[in-house]
Amino acid sequence: MTATVLRSGSRLSMRVRRRSVVVVTAALLAVVVVGVLALTLGTTGIAPARLLPVMFGAGEGRETIVYGVLRGPRLFVGIAAGAAFGVAGALLQTVTRNPLGSPDVIGLTGGASAGAAAVALVWPGVLPVPLGALLGALVAVGLVWLGSGRGFASPSRMLIVGIGVAAMSLAFVQYALTQARVEAATILATYLNGSLQSRSWDHAAIIWVAIAVLLPLTLLLSRRLQLLEMGDELADALGARSTQARSWAVLASIALCTAAVSVVGPVAFIALTAPQIARRLTRAAGPNLVASAALGAVLLVLADLLTQQLPIGVQLPVGIMTAAIGGIYLGWLLVLEWKKGTL
């Protein structure tokens, strides 16, 4: 398909492929459809004919509670958190030049979980939980950077060290759970599985502000990240400044992932699968940031809809659903990379 170049002045330009526009548009429509189903299905759902009036403040009684407390915040948090995980994964996969280079696999979400567990259970009241998650993510990435011996220049080493960091983070989380009271440990266990239950509009505000600030900044890096796929020497020759671009991309990925983890917990595999699906659908090189964001949102709200509506007698945390599906995908991806000789 042909492409169009969007320009703003002489310094800012972006190449937009028509196929990518079609994919993003379809994904956004899917988000709307799944969102409507999430608000209307079930015995407590809002009648479809009443949905728009309720969303614009004309609801009454039960409708107001269902939208304003039970399902509305949950849906909007899910959309933004899925988008954040998708972009974070796309950035790391581009930086590492490896489809396995997601925040889950290299220990970033594990480090954020350990940080959240530390400030919530081991040293309660020392720091806010989101700040603890941020510090945990930074420590995890720092350990991966140091442990690989070559920073972010060796994707295979990053993956191996990241698996170790993730295991250590899990061990710390388990230790924190053993030190906590039963009530606090139960609440944290639900959070660590990744859950959209009991989300509020305050959670929605946190993650939407993060998306509004960070997504435009990552788009400014998009062209330089695309050049990185040709190798650092050629990218530098074309003005990409590879080391600087890679550092900014990692920092943006940490910030997006931490923002998402702070409101929904470490939801597994969205960051791994959304960029891969985006790349296959758009058939475009580069990070595919907007498509990854849109497909991340689709995957998370769809998984949450399934947890709400499946007739299994109990609502599972959404992270269990994404892990069940994503684990199969990860196994297939590992076999594919092994056959290609990249592992």
mmCIF file of N, CA and C in Angstrom, residues 34 71 84 134 148 174 238 253 272 307:
data_model
loop_
_atom_site.group_PDB
_atom_site.id
_atom_site.type_symbol
_atom_site.label_atom_id
_atom_site.label_comp_id
_atom_site.label_asym_id
_atom_site.label_seq_id
_atom_site.Cartn_x
_atom_site.Cartn_y
_atom_site.Cartn_z
ATOM 1 N N VAL A 34 -16.356 -3.747 21.765
ATOM 2 C CA VAL A 34 -16.137 -4.497 23.012
ATOM 3 C C VAL A 34 -16.531 -3.655 24.218
ATOM 4 N N ARG A 71 -18.704 -0.312 36.117
ATOM 5 C CA ARG A 71 -18.167 -0.709 34.810
ATOM 6 C C ARG A 71 -17.485 0.404 34.031
ATOM 7 N N ALA A 84 -1.007 1.474 27.014
ATOM 8 C CA ALA A 84 0.313 1.724 27.615
ATOM 9 C C ALA A 84 1.190 0.480 27.535
ATOM 10 N N LEU A 134 7.588 2.358 40.364
ATOM 11 C CA LEU A 134 8.552 2.998 39.465
ATOM 12 C C LEU A 134 9.978 2.668 39.878
ATOM 13 N N SER A 148 23.862 -7.802 31.708
ATOM 14 C CA SER A 148 24.111 -8.228 30.331
ATOM 15 C C SER A 148 25.545 -7.952 29.904
ATOM 16 N N GLN A 174 6.951 -13.019 46.905
ATOM 17 C CA GLN A 174 6.497 -14.118 47.755
ATOM 18 C C GLN A 174 6.921 -13.893 49.204
ATOM 19 N N LEU A 238 22.780 8.017 9.527
ATOM 20 C CA LEU A 238 21.585 8.698 9.035
ATOM 21 C C LEU A 238 21.025 9.692 10.057
ATOM 22 N N SER A 253 9.415 3.499 27.923
ATOM 23 C CA SER A 253 8.791 2.199 28.166
ATOM 24 C C SER A 253 8.611 1.951 29.663
ATOM 25 N N LEU A 272 3.761 -8.126 25.217
ATOM 26 C CA LEU A 272 4.456 -9.045 24.315
ATOM 27 C C LEU A 272 3.690 -9.248 23.011
ATOM 28 N N THR A 307 -13.551 -12.316 31.285
ATOM 29 C CA THR A 307 -13.559 -12.633 32.720
ATOM 30 C C THR A 307 -14.893 -12.264 33.368
#
